Amino acid sequence: MANASAKRIASQNEAAIKNMLYGHVLSNLLPLLIRILFQWQDFQPSKKAITFYCLTLALSQFLYQYLKKTGTPKRDPTGNLVSPGDDLNHPGMTEWIFDILYISWFAQVGSAILGEWFWWIYLAIPIFVIYKLWNTLSPMLFGRSSSVAEGEPMQEGLSKRQEKMKKRSERGDPRVKVQVRK
C-alpha cells in the first residue's frame, strides 16, 4: 500500500490527459465546423481572425503537450508504475496552465459562434496576473498588511482559558508566568 498514492496520482493524471485530448480536439474542430455549417457564405475570415486562431492554436498545442509530457505516468515494460508523473491536480502553475488552456479553447469556440470581438476574452489572463501581483506586492511596497486594516489593532480569538490567564496576569497573580516576546 506504500504505492497507493502514486497509483492514485497516475490514474488521475491519465484521466485528466484523456479529457484534455477530448477538449483539445473539440475546441479545434468545433470552430471550423461552425464556420463551415452556419457561415458558409461568410466563410472568408479576416486576417485578424486567422492570426488569432493560429496563435491560440499554437499556444493551446504547446500547453497541451507540456501538460501531457509532465503528467504522463512512466511504466516499465511489464506495466508496473515507475513514476506517476507530476500531479496535474496540484495547485499553482499547473492550475494556471489549465486556466490559460481553458480560456484558449473558450476563445476559439466563442469567436466562431459570436464573432471576432470574442478574442477580447484573452484580456482576462493579464488582468488576473496584475490582480495577483497587486495583492502580493502592494503590502510589501506600501507597508500595509493585506489582512488587517490600518489603525485597527489585531484582535485575536481567545479561548476562555486564555482570557482567564490574561486576567490573572493583569492582576499580578503569581501562578501565571508572563512570557516575554522577543
PDB file of C-alpha atoms in Angstrom:
ATOM      1  CA  MET A   1       0.000   0.000   0.000  1.00  0.00           C
ATOM      2  CA  ALA A   2       3.029   2.301   0.038  1.00  0.00           C
ATOM      3  CA  ASN A   3       2.494   2.943  -3.662  1.00  0.00           C
ATOM      4  CA  ALA A   4      -1.228   3.724  -3.346  1.00  0.00           C
ATOM      5  CA  SER A   5      -0.726   7.483  -3.553  1.00  0.00           C
ATOM      6  CA  ALA A   6       1.417   7.163  -6.684  1.00  0.00           C
ATOM      7  CA  LYS A   7      -1.174   4.886  -8.303  1.00  0.00           C
ATOM      8  CA  ARG A   8      -3.957   7.345  -7.444  1.00  0.00           C
ATOM      9  CA  ILE A   9      -1.987  10.260  -8.939  1.00  0.00           C
ATOM     10  CA  ALA A  10      -1.186   8.182 -12.041  1.00  0.00           C
ATOM     11  CA  SER A  11      -4.845   7.265 -12.615  1.00  0.00           C
ATOM     12  CA  GLN A  12      -5.974  10.874 -12.065  1.00  0.00           C
ATOM     13  CA  ASN A  13      -3.315  12.104 -14.493  1.00  0.00           C
ATOM     14  CA  GLU A  14      -4.332   9.561 -17.140  1.00  0.00           C
ATOM     15  CA  ALA A  15      -7.962  10.657 -16.831  1.00  0.00           C
ATOM     16  CA  ALA A  16      -7.000  14.347 -16.988  1.00  0.00           C
ATOM     17  CA  ILE A  17      -4.833  13.797 -20.074  1.00  0.00           C
ATOM     18  CA  LYS A  18      -7.626  11.873 -21.789  1.00  0.00           C
ATOM     19  CA  ASN A  19     -10.106  14.674 -21.023  1.00  0.00           C
ATOM     20  CA  MET A  20      -7.581  17.252 -22.219  1.00  0.00           C
ATOM     21  CA  LEU A  21      -7.251  15.409 -25.517  1.00  0.00           C
ATOM     22  CA  TYR A  22     -11.028  15.461 -25.998  1.00  0.00           C
ATOM     23  CA  GLY A  23     -11.173  19.173 -25.138  1.00  0.00           C
ATOM     24  CA  HIS A  24      -8.265  19.974 -27.428  1.00  0.00           C
ATOM     25  CA  VAL A  25      -9.727  18.155 -30.415  1.00  0.00           C
ATOM     26  CA  LEU A  26     -13.222  19.503 -29.798  1.00  0.00           C
ATOM     27  CA  SER A  27     -12.057  23.105 -29.368  1.00  0.00           C
ATOM     28  CA  ASN A  28     -10.139  22.947 -32.638  1.00  0.00           C
ATOM     29  CA  LEU A  29     -12.735  21.156 -34.749  1.00  0.00           C
ATOM     30  CA  LEU A  30     -15.878  22.844 -33.435  1.00  0.00           C
ATOM     31  CA  PRO A  31     -14.981  26.381 -34.641  1.00  0.00           C
ATOM     32  CA  LEU A  32     -14.220  25.074 -38.119  1.00  0.00           C
ATOM     33  CA  LEU A  33     -17.474  23.104 -38.258  1.00  0.00           C
ATOM     34  CA  ILE A  34     -19.497  26.074 -37.005  1.00  0.00           C
ATOM     35  CA  ARG A  35     -17.946  28.405 -39.561  1.00  0.00           C
ATOM     36  CA  ILE A  36     -18.479  25.932 -42.403  1.00  0.00           C
ATOM     37  CA  LEU A  37     -22.044  24.925 -41.499  1.00  0.00           C
ATOM     38  CA  PHE A  38     -23.552  28.216 -40.350  1.00  0.00           C
ATOM     39  CA  GLN A  39     -21.415  30.842 -42.008  1.00  0.00           C
ATOM     40  CA  TRP A  40     -20.619  29.236 -45.353  1.00  0.00           C
ATOM     41  CA  GLN A  41     -21.340  32.353 -47.403  1.00  0.00           C
ATOM     42  CA  ASP A  42     -19.301  34.483 -45.000  1.00  0.00           C
ATOM     43  CA  PHE A  43     -16.558  31.902 -44.526  1.00  0.00           C
ATOM     44  CA  GLN A  44     -13.926  34.356 -45.672  1.00  0.00           C
ATOM     45  CA  PRO A  45     -12.395  35.080 -42.251  1.00  0.00           C
ATOM     46  CA  SER A  46     -10.316  38.182 -41.840  1.00  0.00           C
ATOM     47  CA  LYS A  47      -6.558  38.080 -41.472  1.00  0.00           C
ATOM     48  CA  LYS A  48      -7.006  39.119 -37.845  1.00  0.00           C
ATOM     49  CA  ALA A  49      -9.260  36.119 -37.138  1.00  0.00           C
ATOM     50  CA  ILE A  50      -6.843  33.730 -38.832  1.00  0.00           C
ATOM     51  CA  THR A  51      -3.916  35.228 -36.911  1.00  0.00           C
ATOM     52  CA  PHE A  52      -5.703  34.972 -33.548  1.00  0.00           C
ATOM     53  CA  TYR A  53      -6.838  31.438 -34.289  1.00  0.00           C
ATOM     54  CA  CYS A  54      -3.319  30.342 -35.254  1.00  0.00           C
ATOM     55  CA  LEU A  55      -1.807  31.979 -32.166  1.00  0.00           C
ATOM     56  CA  THR A  56      -4.324  30.368 -29.815  1.00  0.00           C
ATOM     57  CA  LEU A  57      -3.920  27.054 -31.602  1.00  0.00           C
ATOM     58  CA  ALA A  58      -0.140  27.222 -31.149  1.00  0.00           C
ATOM     59  CA  LEU A  59      -0.498  28.259 -27.500  1.00  0.00           C
ATOM     60  CA  SER A  60      -3.031  25.571 -26.661  1.00  0.00           C
ATOM     61  CA  GLN A  61      -0.973  22.935 -28.505  1.00  0.00           C
ATOM     62  CA  PHE A  62       2.162  23.939 -26.579  1.00  0.00           C
ATOM     63  CA  LEU A  63       0.371  23.890 -23.211  1.00  0.00           C
ATOM     64  CA  TYR A  64      -1.360  20.602 -24.010  1.00  0.00           C
ATOM     65  CA  GLN A  65       1.946  18.954 -24.955  1.00  0.00           C
ATOM     66  CA  TYR A  66       3.637  20.339 -21.842  1.00  0.00           C
ATOM     67  CA  LEU A  67       0.925  19.028 -19.515  1.00  0.00           C
ATOM     68  CA  LYS A  68       0.843  15.709 -21.345  1.00  0.00           C
ATOM     69  CA  LYS A  69       4.620  15.313 -21.096  1.00  0.00           C
ATOM     70  CA  THR A  70       4.833  16.218 -17.415  1.00  0.00           C
ATOM     71  CA  GLY A  71       1.720  14.379 -16.316  1.00  0.00           C
ATOM     72  CA  THR A  72       2.022  11.101 -18.219  1.00  0.00           C
ATOM     73  CA  PRO A  73       2.852   8.234 -15.854  1.00  0.00           C
ATOM     74  CA  LYS A  74       6.022   6.264 -16.656  1.00  0.00           C
ATOM     75  CA  ARG A  75       5.704   2.492 -16.685  1.00  0.00           C
ATOM     76  CA  ASP A  76       8.235  -0.287 -17.139  1.00  0.00           C
ATOM     77  CA  PRO A  77       7.846  -2.913 -19.906  1.00  0.00           C
ATOM     78  CA  THR A  78       5.812  -5.165 -17.592  1.00  0.00           C
ATOM     79  CA  GLY A  79       3.294  -2.380 -16.933  1.00  0.00           C
ATOM     80  CA  ASN A  80       4.367  -1.595 -13.370  1.00  0.00           C
ATOM     81  CA  LEU A  81       4.309   2.039 -12.363  1.00  0.00           C
ATOM     82  CA  VAL A  82       7.768   3.623 -12.273  1.00  0.00           C
ATOM     83  CA  SER A  83       6.732   7.274 -11.843  1.00  0.00           C
ATOM     84  CA  PRO A  84       3.226   8.762 -11.639  1.00  0.00           C
ATOM     85  CA  GLY A  85       4.347  11.975 -13.362  1.00  0.00           C
ATOM     86  CA  ASP A  86       3.700  15.452 -11.975  1.00  0.00           C
ATOM     87  CA  ASP A  87       0.397  15.771 -10.164  1.00  0.00           C
ATOM     88  CA  LEU A  88      -1.908  17.616 -12.577  1.00  0.00           C
ATOM     89  CA  ASN A  89      -4.331  18.396  -9.733  1.00  0.00           C
ATOM     90  CA  HIS A  90      -1.636  20.281  -7.849  1.00  0.00           C
ATOM     91  CA  PRO A  91      -2.413  23.972  -7.314  1.00  0.00           C
ATOM     92  CA  GLY A  92      -0.044  26.621  -8.567  1.00  0.00           C
ATOM     93  CA  MET A  93       1.494  26.829 -12.021  1.00  0.00           C
ATOM     94  CA  THR A  94      -0.228  23.681 -13.249  1.00  0.00           C
ATOM     95  CA  GLU A  95      -3.573  25.152 -12.274  1.00  0.00           C
ATOM     96  CA  TRP A  96      -2.775  28.391 -14.103  1.00  0.00           C
ATOM     97  CA  ILE A  97      -1.688  26.475 -17.210  1.00  0.00           C
ATOM     98  CA  PHE A  98      -5.049  24.696 -17.199  1.00  0.00           C
ATOM     99  CA  ASP A  99      -6.802  28.069 -16.844  1.00  0.00           C
ATOM    100  CA  ILE A 100      -4.948  29.501 -19.856  1.00  0.00           C
ATOM    101  CA  LEU A 101      -5.727  26.353 -21.833  1.00  0.00           C
ATOM    102  CA  TYR A 102      -9.445  26.623 -20.990  1.00  0.00           C
ATOM    103  CA  ILE A 103      -9.515  30.324 -21.904  1.00  0.00           C
ATOM    104  CA  SER A 104      -7.858  29.490 -25.246  1.00  0.00           C
ATOM    105  CA  TRP A 105     -10.450  26.839 -26.013  1.00  0.00           C
ATOM    106  CA  PHE A 106     -13.259  29.151 -24.900  1.00  0.00           C
ATOM    107  CA  ALA A 107     -11.959  31.956 -27.122  1.00  0.00           C
ATOM    108  CA  GLN A 108     -11.641  29.672 -30.154  1.00  0.00           C
ATOM    109  CA  VAL A 109     -15.188  28.328 -29.887  1.00  0.00           C
ATOM    110  CA  GLY A 110     -16.702  31.644 -28.774  1.00  0.00           C
ATOM    111  CA  SER A 111     -15.176  33.563 -31.656  1.00  0.00           C
ATOM    112  CA  ALA A 112     -16.681  31.098 -34.121  1.00  0.00           C
ATOM    113  CA  ILE A 113     -20.133  31.452 -32.562  1.00  0.00           C
ATOM    114  CA  LEU A 114     -20.243  35.120 -31.531  1.00  0.00           C
ATOM    115  CA  GLY A 115     -17.689  36.806 -33.780  1.00  0.00           C
ATOM    116  CA  GLU A 116     -14.219  38.249 -33.759  1.00  0.00           C
ATOM    117  CA  TRP A 117     -14.835  40.551 -30.799  1.00  0.00           C
ATOM    118  CA  PHE A 118     -14.794  37.451 -28.574  1.00  0.00           C
ATOM    119  CA  TRP A 119     -10.989  37.357 -28.733  1.00  0.00           C
ATOM    120  CA  TRP A 120     -11.064  40.114 -26.104  1.00  0.00           C
ATOM    121  CA  ILE A 121     -11.681  37.349 -23.544  1.00  0.00           C
ATOM    122  CA  TYR A 122      -7.920  36.867 -23.602  1.00  0.00           C
ATOM    123  CA  LEU A 123      -7.591  40.073 -21.589  1.00  0.00           C
ATOM    124  CA  ALA A 124      -8.739  38.030 -18.589  1.00  0.00           C
ATOM    125  CA  ILE A 125      -5.250  36.497 -18.378  1.00  0.00           C
ATOM    126  CA  PRO A 126      -3.179  39.694 -17.937  1.00  0.00           C
ATOM    127  CA  ILE A 127      -5.895  41.247 -15.759  1.00  0.00           C
ATOM    128  CA  PHE A 128      -5.734  38.242 -13.433  1.00  0.00           C
ATOM    129  CA  VAL A 129      -1.927  38.367 -13.362  1.00  0.00           C
ATOM    130  CA  ILE A 130      -1.991  42.084 -12.496  1.00  0.00           C
ATOM    131  CA  TYR A 131      -4.565  41.411  -9.766  1.00  0.00           C
ATOM    132  CA  LYS A 132      -2.434  38.642  -8.236  1.00  0.00           C
ATOM    133  CA  LEU A 133       0.730  40.746  -8.441  1.00  0.00           C
ATOM    134  CA  TRP A 134      -1.013  43.699  -6.821  1.00  0.00           C
ATOM    135  CA  ASN A 135      -2.269  41.574  -3.932  1.00  0.00           C
ATOM    136  CA  THR A 136       1.200  40.109  -3.472  1.00  0.00           C
ATOM    137  CA  LEU A 137       3.366  43.187  -3.916  1.00  0.00           C
ATOM    138  CA  SER A 138       1.256  46.045  -2.537  1.00  0.00           C
ATOM    139  CA  PRO A 139       1.684  45.037   1.132  1.00  0.00           C
ATOM    140  CA  MET A 140       5.451  44.952   0.627  1.00  0.00           C
ATOM    141  CA  LEU A 141       5.601  48.229  -1.290  1.00  0.00           C
ATOM    142  CA  PHE A 142       3.228  50.255   0.849  1.00  0.00           C
ATOM    143  CA  GLY A 143       3.951  48.629   4.206  1.00  0.00           C
ATOM    144  CA  ARG A 144       0.439  47.509   4.948  1.00  0.00           C
ATOM    145  CA  SER A 145      -0.915  44.132   5.776  1.00  0.00           C
ATOM    146  CA  SER A 146      -3.420  42.621   3.410  1.00  0.00           C
ATOM    147  CA  SER A 147      -5.487  41.126   6.240  1.00  0.00           C
ATOM    148  CA  VAL A 148      -5.513  43.939   8.815  1.00  0.00           C
ATOM    149  CA  ALA A 149      -6.690  47.452   8.049  1.00  0.00           C
ATOM    150  CA  GLU A 150      -4.503  50.359   9.139  1.00  0.00           C
ATOM    151  CA  GLY A 151      -5.215  51.750  12.574  1.00  0.00           C
ATOM    152  CA  GLU A 152      -7.098  48.703  13.800  1.00  0.00           C
ATOM    153  CA  PRO A 153      -5.413  46.535  16.385  1.00  0.00           C
ATOM    154  CA  MET A 154      -5.189  42.894  15.549  1.00  0.00           C
ATOM    155  CA  GLN A 155      -7.856  41.064  17.520  1.00  0.00           C
ATOM    156  CA  GLU A 156      -7.221  37.501  18.398  1.00  0.00           C
ATOM    157  CA  GLY A 157      -9.901  34.994  19.175  1.00  0.00           C
ATOM    158  CA  LEU A 158      -9.022  33.964  22.717  1.00  0.00           C
ATOM    159  CA  SER A 159     -10.396  30.872  24.334  1.00  0.00           C
ATOM    160  CA  LYS A 160     -11.969  31.022  27.809  1.00  0.00           C
ATOM    161  CA  ARG A 161      -8.822  29.618  29.364  1.00  0.00           C
ATOM    162  CA  GLN A 162      -6.651  32.212  27.635  1.00  0.00           C
ATOM    163  CA  GLU A 163      -8.967  35.008  28.808  1.00  0.00           C
ATOM    164  CA  LYS A 164      -8.726  33.750  32.412  1.00  0.00           C
ATOM    165  CA  MET A 165      -4.947  33.596  32.213  1.00  0.00           C
ATOM    166  CA  LYS A 166      -4.826  37.120  30.765  1.00  0.00           C
ATOM    167  CA  LYS A 167      -6.982  38.500  33.600  1.00  0.00           C
ATOM    168  CA  ARG A 168      -4.844  36.725  36.193  1.00  0.00           C
ATOM    169  CA  SER A 169      -1.638  38.118  34.688  1.00  0.00           C
ATOM    170  CA  GLU A 170      -3.113  41.645  34.692  1.00  0.00           C
ATOM    171  CA  ARG A 171      -3.909  41.275  38.421  1.00  0.00           C
ATOM    172  CA  GLY A 172      -0.360  40.098  39.061  1.00  0.00           C
ATOM    173  CA  ASP A 173      -1.262  36.550  40.076  1.00  0.00           C
ATOM    174  CA  PRO A 174       1.977  34.643  40.843  1.00  0.00           C
ATOM    175  CA  ARG A 175       0.578  31.452  39.295  1.00  0.00           C
ATOM    176  CA  VAL A 176       0.781  32.981  35.823  1.00  0.00           C
ATOM    177  CA  LYS A 177       4.163  33.116  34.174  1.00  0.00           C
ATOM    178  CA  VAL A 178       4.495  36.073  31.854  1.00  0.00           C
ATOM    179  CA  GLN A 179       6.221  35.242  28.600  1.00  0.00           C
ATOM    180  CA  VAL A 180       8.323  37.962  27.085  1.00  0.00           C
ATOM    181  CA  ARG A 181       8.273  38.021  23.290  1.00  0.00           C
ATOM    182  CA  LYS A 182      11.445  38.955  21.521  1.00  0.00           C
TER     183      LYS A 182
END
